[in-house]
mmCIF file with all atom_site columns, C-alpha atoms in Angstrom:
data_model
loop_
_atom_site.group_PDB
_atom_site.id
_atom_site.type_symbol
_atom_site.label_atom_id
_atom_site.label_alt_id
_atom_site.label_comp_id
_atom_site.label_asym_id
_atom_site.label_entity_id
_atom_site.label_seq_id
_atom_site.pdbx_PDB_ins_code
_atom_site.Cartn_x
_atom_site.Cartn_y
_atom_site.Cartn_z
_atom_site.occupancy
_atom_site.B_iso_or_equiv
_atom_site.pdbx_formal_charge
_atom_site.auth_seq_id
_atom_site.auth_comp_id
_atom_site.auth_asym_id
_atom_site.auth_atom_id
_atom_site.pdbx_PDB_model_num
ATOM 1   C CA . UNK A 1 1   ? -37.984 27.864 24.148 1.00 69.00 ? 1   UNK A CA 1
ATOM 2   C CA . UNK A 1 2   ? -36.385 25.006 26.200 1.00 86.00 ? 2   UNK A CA 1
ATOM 3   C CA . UNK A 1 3   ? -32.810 26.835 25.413 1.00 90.00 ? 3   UNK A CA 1
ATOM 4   C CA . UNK A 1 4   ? -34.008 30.020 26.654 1.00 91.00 ? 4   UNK A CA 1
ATOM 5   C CA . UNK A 1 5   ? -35.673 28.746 29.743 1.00 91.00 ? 5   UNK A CA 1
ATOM 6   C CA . UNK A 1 6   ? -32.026 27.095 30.875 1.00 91.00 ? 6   UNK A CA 1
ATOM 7   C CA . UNK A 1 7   ? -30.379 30.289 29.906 1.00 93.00 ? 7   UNK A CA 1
ATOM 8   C CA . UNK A 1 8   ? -32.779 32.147 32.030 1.00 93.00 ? 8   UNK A CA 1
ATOM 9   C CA . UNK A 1 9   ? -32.264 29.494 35.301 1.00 91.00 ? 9   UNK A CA 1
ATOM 10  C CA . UNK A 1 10  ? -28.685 30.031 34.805 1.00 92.00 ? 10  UNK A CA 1
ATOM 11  C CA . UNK A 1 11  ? -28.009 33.867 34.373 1.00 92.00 ? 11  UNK A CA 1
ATOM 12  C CA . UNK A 1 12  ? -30.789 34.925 36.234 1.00 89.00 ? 12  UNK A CA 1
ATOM 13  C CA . UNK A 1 13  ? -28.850 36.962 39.424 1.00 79.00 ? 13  UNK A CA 1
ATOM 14  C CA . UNK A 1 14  ? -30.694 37.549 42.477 1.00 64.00 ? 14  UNK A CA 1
ATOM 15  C CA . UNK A 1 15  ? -32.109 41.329 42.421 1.00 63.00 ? 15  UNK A CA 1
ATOM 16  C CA . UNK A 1 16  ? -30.948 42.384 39.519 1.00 68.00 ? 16  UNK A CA 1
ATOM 17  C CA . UNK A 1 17  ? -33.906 41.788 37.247 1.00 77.00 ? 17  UNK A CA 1
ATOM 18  C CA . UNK A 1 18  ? -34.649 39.475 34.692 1.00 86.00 ? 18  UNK A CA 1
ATOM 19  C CA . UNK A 1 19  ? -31.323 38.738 32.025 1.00 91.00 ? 19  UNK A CA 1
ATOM 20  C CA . UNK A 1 20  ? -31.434 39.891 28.568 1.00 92.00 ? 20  UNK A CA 1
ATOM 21  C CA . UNK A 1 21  ? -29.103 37.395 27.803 1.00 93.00 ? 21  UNK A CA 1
ATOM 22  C CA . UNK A 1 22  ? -26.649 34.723 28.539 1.00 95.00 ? 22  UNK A CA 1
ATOM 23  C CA . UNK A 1 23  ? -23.982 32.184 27.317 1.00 96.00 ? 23  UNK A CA 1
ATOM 24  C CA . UNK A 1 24  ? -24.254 28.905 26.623 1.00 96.00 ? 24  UNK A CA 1
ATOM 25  C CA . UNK A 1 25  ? -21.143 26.179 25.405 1.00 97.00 ? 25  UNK A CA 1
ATOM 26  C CA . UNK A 1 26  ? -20.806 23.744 23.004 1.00 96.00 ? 26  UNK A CA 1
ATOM 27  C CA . UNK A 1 27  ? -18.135 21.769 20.712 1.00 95.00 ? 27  UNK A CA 1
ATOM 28  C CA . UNK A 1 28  ? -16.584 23.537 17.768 1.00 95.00 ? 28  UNK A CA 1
ATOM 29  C CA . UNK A 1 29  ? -17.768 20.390 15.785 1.00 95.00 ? 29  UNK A CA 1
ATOM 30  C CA . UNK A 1 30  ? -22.020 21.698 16.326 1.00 94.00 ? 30  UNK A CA 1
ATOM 31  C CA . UNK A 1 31  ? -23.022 23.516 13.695 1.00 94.00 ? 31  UNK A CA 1
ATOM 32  C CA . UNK A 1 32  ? -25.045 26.434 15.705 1.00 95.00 ? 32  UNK A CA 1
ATOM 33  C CA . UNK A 1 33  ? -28.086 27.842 13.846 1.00 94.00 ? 33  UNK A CA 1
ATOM 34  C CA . UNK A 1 34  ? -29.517 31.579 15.151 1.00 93.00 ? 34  UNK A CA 1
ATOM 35  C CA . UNK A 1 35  ? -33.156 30.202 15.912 1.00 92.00 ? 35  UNK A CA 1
ATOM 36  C CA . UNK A 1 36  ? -30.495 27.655 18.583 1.00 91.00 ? 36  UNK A CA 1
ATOM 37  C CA . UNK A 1 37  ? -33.152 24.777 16.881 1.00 86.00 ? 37  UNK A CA 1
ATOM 38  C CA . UNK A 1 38  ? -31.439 21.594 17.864 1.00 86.00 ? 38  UNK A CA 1
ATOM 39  C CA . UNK A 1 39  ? -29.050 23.408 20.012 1.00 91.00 ? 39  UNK A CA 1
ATOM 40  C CA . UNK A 1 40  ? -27.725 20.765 22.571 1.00 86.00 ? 40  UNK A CA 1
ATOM 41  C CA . UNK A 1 41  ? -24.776 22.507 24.373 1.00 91.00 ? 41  UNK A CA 1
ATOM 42  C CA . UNK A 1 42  ? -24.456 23.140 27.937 1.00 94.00 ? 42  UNK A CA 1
ATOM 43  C CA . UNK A 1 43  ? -25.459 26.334 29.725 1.00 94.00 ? 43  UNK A CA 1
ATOM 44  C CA . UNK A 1 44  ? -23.099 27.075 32.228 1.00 91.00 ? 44  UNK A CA 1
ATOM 45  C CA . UNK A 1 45  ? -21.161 29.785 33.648 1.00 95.00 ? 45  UNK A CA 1
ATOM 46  C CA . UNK A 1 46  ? -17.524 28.005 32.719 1.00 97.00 ? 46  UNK A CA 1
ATOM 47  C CA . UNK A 1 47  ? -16.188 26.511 29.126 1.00 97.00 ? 47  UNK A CA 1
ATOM 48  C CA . UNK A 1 48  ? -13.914 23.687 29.929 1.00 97.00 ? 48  UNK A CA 1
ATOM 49  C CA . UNK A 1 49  ? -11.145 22.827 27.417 1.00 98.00 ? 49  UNK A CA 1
ATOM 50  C CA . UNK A 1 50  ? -8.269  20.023 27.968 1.00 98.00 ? 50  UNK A CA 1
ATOM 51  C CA . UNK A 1 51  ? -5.439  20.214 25.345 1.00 97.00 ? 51  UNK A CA 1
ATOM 52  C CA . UNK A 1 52  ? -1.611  18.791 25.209 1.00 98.00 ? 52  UNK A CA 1
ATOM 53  C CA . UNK A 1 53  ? 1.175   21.078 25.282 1.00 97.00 ? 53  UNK A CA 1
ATOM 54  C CA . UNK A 1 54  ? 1.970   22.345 21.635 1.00 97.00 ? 54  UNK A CA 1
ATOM 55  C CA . UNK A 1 55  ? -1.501  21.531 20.158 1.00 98.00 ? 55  UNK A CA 1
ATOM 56  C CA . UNK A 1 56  ? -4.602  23.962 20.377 1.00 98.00 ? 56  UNK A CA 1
ATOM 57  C CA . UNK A 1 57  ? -8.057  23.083 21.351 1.00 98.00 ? 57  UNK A CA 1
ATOM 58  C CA . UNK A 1 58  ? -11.513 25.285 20.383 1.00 98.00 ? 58  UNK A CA 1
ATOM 59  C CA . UNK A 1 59  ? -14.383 25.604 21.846 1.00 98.00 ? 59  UNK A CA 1
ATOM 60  C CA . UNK A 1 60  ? -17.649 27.558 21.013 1.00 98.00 ? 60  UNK A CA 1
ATOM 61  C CA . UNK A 1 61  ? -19.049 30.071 23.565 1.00 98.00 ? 61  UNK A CA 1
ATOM 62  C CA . UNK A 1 62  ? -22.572 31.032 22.562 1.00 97.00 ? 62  UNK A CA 1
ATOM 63  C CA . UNK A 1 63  ? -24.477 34.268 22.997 1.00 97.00 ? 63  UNK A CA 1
ATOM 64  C CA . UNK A 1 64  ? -28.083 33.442 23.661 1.00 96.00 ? 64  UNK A CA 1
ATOM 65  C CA . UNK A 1 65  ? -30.777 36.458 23.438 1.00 95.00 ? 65  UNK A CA 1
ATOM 66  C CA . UNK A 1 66  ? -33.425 36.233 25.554 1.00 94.00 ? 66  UNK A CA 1
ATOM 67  C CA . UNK A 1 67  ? -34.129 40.310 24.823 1.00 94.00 ? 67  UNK A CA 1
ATOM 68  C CA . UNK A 1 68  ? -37.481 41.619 22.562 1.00 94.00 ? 68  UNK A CA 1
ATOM 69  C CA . UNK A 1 69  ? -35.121 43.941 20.706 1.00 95.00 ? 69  UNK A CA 1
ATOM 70  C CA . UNK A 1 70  ? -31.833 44.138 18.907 1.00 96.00 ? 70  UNK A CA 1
ATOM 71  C CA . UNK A 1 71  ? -28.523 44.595 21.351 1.00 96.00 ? 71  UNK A CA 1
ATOM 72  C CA . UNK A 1 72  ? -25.969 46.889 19.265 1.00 95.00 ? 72  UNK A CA 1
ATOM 73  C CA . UNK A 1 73  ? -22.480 46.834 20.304 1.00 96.00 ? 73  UNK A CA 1
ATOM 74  C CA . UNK A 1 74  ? -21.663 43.324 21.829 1.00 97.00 ? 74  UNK A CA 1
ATOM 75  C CA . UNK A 1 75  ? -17.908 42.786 22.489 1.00 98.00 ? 75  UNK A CA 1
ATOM 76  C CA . UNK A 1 76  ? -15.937 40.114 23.661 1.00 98.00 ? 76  UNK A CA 1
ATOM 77  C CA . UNK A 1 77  ? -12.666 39.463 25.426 1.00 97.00 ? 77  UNK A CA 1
ATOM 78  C CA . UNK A 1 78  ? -10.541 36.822 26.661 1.00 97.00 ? 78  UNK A CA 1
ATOM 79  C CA . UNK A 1 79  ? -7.999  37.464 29.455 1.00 96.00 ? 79  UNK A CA 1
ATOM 80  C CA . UNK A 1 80  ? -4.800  35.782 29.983 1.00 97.00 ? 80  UNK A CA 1
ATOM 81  C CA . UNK A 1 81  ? -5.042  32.221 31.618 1.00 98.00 ? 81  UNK A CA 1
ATOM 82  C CA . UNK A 1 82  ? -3.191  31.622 34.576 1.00 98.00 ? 82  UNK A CA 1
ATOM 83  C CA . UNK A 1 83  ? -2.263  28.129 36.046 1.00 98.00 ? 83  UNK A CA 1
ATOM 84  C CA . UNK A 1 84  ? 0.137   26.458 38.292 1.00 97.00 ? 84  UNK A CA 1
ATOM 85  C CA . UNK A 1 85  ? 3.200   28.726 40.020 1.00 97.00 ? 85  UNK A CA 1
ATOM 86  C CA . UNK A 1 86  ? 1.555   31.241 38.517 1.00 97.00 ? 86  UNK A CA 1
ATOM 87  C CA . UNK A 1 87  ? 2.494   30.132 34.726 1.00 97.00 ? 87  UNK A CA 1
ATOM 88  C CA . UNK A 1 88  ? 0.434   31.901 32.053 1.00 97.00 ? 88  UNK A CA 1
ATOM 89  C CA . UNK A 1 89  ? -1.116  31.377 28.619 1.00 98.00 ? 89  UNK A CA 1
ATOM 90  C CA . UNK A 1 90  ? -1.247  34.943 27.553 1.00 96.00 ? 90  UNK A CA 1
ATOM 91  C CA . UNK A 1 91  ? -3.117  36.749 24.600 1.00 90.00 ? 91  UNK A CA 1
ATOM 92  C CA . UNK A 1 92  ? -0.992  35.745 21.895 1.00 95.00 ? 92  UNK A CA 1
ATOM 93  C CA . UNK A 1 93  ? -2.430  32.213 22.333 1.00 98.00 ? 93  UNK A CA 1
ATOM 94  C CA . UNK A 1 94  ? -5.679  32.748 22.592 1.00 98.00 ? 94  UNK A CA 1
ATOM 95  C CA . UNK A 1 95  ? -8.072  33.701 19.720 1.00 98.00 ? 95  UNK A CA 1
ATOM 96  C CA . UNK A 1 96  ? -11.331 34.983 20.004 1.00 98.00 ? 96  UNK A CA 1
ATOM 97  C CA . UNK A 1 97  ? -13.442 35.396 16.821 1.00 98.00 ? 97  UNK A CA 1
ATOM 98  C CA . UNK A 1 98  ? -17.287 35.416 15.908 1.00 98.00 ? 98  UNK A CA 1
ATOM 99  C CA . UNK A 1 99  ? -19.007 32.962 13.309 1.00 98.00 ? 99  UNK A CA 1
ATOM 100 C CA . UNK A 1 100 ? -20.278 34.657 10.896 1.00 97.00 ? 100 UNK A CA 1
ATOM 101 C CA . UNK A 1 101 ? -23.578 33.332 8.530  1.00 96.00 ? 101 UNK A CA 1
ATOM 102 C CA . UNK A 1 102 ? -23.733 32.688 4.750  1.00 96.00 ? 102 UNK A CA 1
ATOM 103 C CA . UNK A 1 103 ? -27.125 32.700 3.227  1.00 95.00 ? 103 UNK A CA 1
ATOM 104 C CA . UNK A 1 104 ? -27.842 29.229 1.244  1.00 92.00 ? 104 UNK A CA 1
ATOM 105 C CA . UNK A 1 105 ? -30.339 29.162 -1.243 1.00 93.00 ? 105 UNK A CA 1
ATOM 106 C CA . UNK A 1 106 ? -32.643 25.586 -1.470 1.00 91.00 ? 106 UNK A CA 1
ATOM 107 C CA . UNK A 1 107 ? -30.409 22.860 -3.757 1.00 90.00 ? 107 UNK A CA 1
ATOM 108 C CA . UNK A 1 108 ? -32.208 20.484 -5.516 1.00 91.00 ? 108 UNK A CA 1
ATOM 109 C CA . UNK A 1 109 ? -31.555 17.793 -3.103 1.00 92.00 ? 109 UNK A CA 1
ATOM 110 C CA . UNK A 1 110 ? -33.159 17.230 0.381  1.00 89.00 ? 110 UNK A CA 1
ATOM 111 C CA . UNK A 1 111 ? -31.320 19.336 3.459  1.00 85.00 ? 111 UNK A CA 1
ATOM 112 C CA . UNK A 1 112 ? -32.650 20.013 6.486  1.00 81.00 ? 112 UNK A CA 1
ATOM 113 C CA . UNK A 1 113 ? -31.847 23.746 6.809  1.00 84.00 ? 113 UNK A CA 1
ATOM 114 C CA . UNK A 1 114 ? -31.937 26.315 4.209  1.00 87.00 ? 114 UNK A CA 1
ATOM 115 C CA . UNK A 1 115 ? -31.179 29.919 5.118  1.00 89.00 ? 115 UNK A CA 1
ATOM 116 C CA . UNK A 1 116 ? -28.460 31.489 7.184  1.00 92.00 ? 116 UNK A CA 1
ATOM 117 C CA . UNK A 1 117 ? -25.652 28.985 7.693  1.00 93.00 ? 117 UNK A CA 1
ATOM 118 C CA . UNK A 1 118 ? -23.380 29.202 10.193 1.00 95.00 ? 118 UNK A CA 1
ATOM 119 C CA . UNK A 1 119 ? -19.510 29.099 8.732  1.00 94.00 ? 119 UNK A CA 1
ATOM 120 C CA . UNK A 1 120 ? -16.943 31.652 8.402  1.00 97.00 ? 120 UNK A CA 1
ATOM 121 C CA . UNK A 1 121 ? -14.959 32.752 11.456 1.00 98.00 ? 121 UNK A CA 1
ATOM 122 C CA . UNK A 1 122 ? -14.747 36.545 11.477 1.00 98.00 ? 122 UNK A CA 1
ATOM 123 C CA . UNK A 1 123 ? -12.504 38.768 13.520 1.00 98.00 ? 123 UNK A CA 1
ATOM 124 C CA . UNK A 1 124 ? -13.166 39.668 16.602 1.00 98.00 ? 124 UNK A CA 1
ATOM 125 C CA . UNK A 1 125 ? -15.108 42.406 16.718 1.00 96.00 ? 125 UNK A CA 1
ATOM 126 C CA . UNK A 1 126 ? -17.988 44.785 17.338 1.00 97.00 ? 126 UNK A CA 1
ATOM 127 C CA . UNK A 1 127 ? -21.025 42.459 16.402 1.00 97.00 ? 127 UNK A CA 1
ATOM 128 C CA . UNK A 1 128 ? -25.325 42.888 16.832 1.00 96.00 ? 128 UNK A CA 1
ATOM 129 C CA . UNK A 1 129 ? -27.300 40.434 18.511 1.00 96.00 ? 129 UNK A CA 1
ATOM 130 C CA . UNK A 1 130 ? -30.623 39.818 16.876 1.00 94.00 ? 130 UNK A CA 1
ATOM 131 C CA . UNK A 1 131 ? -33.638 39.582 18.522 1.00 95.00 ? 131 UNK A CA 1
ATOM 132 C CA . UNK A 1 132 ? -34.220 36.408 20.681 1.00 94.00 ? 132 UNK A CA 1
ATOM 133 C CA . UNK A 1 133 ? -31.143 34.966 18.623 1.00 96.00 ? 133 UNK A CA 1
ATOM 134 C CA . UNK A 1 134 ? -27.936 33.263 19.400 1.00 97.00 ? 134 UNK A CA 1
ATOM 135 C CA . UNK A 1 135 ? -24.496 34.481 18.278 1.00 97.00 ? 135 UNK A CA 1
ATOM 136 C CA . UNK A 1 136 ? -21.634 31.877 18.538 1.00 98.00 ? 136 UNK A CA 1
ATOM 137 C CA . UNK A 1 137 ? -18.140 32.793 19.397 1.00 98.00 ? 137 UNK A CA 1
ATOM 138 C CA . UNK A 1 138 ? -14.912 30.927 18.489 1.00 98.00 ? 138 UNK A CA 1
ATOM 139 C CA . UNK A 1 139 ? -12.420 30.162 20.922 1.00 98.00 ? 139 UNK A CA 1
ATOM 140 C CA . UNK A 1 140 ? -9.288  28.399 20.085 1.00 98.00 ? 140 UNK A CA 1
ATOM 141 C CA . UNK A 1 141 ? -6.596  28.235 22.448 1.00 98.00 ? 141 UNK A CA 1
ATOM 142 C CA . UNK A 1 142 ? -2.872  27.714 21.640 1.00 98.00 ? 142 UNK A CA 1
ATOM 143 C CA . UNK A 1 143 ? -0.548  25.774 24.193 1.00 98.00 ? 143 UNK A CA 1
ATOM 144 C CA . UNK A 1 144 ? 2.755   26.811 23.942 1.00 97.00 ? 144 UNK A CA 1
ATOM 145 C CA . UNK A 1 145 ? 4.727   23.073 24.655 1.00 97.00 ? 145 UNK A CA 1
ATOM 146 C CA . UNK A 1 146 ? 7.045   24.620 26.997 1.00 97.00 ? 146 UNK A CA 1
ATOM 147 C CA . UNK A 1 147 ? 3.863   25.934 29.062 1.00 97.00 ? 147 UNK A CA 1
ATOM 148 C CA . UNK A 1 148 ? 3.493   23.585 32.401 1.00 97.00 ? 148 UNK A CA 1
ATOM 149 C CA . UNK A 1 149 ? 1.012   21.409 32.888 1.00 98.00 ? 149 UNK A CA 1
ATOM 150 C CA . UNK A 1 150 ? -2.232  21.459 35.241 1.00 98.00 ? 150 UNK A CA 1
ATOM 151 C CA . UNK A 1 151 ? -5.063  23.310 35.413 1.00 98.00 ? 151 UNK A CA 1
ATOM 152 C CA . UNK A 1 152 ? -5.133  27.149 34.164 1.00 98.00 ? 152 UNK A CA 1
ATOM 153 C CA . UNK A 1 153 ? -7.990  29.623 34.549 1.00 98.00 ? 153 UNK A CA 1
ATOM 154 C CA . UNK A 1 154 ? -9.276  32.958 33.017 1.00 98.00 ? 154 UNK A CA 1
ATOM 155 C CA . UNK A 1 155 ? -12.340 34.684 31.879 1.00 98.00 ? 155 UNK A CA 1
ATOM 156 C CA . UNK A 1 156 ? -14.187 35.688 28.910 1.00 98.00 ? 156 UNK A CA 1
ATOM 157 C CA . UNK A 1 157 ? -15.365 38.977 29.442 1.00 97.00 ? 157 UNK A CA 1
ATOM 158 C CA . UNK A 1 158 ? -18.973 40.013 27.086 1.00 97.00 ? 158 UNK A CA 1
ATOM 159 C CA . UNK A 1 159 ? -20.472 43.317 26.569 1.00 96.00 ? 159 UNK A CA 1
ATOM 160 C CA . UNK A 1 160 ? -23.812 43.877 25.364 1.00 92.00 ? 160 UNK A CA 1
ATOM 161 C CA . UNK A 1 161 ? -25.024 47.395 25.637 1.00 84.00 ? 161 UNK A CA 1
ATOM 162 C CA . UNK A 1 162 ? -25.756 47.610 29.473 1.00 86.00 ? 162 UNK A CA 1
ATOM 163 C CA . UNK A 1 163 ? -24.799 43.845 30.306 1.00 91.00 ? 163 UNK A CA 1
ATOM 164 C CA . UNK A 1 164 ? -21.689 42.862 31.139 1.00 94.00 ? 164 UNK A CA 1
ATOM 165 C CA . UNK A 1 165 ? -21.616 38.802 31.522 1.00 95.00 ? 165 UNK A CA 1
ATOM 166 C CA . UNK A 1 166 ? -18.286 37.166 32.572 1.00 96.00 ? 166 UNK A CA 1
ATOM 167 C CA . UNK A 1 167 ? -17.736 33.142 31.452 1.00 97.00 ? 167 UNK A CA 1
ATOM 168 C CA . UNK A 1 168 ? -15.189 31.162 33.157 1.00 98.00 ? 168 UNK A CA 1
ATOM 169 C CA . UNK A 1 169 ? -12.356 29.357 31.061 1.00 98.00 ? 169 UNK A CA 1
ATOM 170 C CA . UNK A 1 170 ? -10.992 26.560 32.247 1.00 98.00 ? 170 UNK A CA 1
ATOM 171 C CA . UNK A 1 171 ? -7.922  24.766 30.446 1.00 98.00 ? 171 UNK A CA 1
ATOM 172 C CA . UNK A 1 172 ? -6.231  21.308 31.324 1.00 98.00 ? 172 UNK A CA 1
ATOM 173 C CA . UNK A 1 173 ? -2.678  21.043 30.147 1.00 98.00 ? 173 UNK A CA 1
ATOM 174 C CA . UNK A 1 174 ? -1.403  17.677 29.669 1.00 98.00 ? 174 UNK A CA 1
ATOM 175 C CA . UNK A 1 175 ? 2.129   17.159 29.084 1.00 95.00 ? 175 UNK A CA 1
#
């Protein structure tokens, strides 16, 4: 509920009703369940990434549903990221897919969750967002080491039915 209520703080836009849903951050080392129990990442409106030149970085951009009803054909996209003079990071660097679930059965040892696990990375791709769910999203980002250094900036575009939601992506380049 907490999750939700920051999600709803965050993407609510003035006038334009109350948000089915919004997007939330967090490291690609949190494992992020669909229920978001224990979820501790940051809702925000920008994913911020810092990388060296010829390494790649990931990040996990997560799809939280605040919606009483299943959202059918949710897309994402990541545009090219621009930084200084103009320099680019373009498409061929940067890889967008969504985490898929594996069902786990109960072992005969203790564990804290058993159910849906979160684990494979699937293409990109035309995905459902369960009711009152979150959906992570798997961003790794490639730095070519001839790319300059600074700061470079794009946008991950989402599409869920009627909702469009744009996330900033921020990238520091060290040399």
């Amino acid at each position: 509920a907490g999750l939700r209520l920051r999600v709803y703080g965050v993407w609510k836009e003035e006038g334009a009703g109350d948000p089915r849903l919004g997007l939330a951050c967090c490291s690609p080392m949190t494992k992020v369940f669909r229920s978001g129990d224990g979820f501790a990442g940051e809702v925000a409106r920008e994913v911020r990434l810092s990388v060296a030149r010829n390494e790649a970085e990931s990040a996990q951009i997560v799809v939280v549903s605040l919606a009483e009803e299943d959202i059918a054909g949710c897309t994402a996209q990541v545009e090219d990221l621009v930084g200084p003079g103009g320099a680019r990071i373009g498409a061929q660097n940067l890889h967008l897919r969504v985490v898929g679930y594996v069902k786990t059965a109960e072992p005969k040892y203790a564990t804290a969750v058993v159910g849906e696990w979160p684990d494979p990375l699937l293409p990109n791709g035309v995905f459902t967002l369960p009711t009152r769910q979150l959906q992570p999203l798997w961003l790794t980002v490639r730095v070519p080491e001839d790319a300059a250094p600074g700061d470079y900036r794009g946008t991950l575009a989402l599409t869920a039915g009627q909702d469009n939601l744009q996330l900033g992506v921020r990238l520091h380049v060290y040399p």
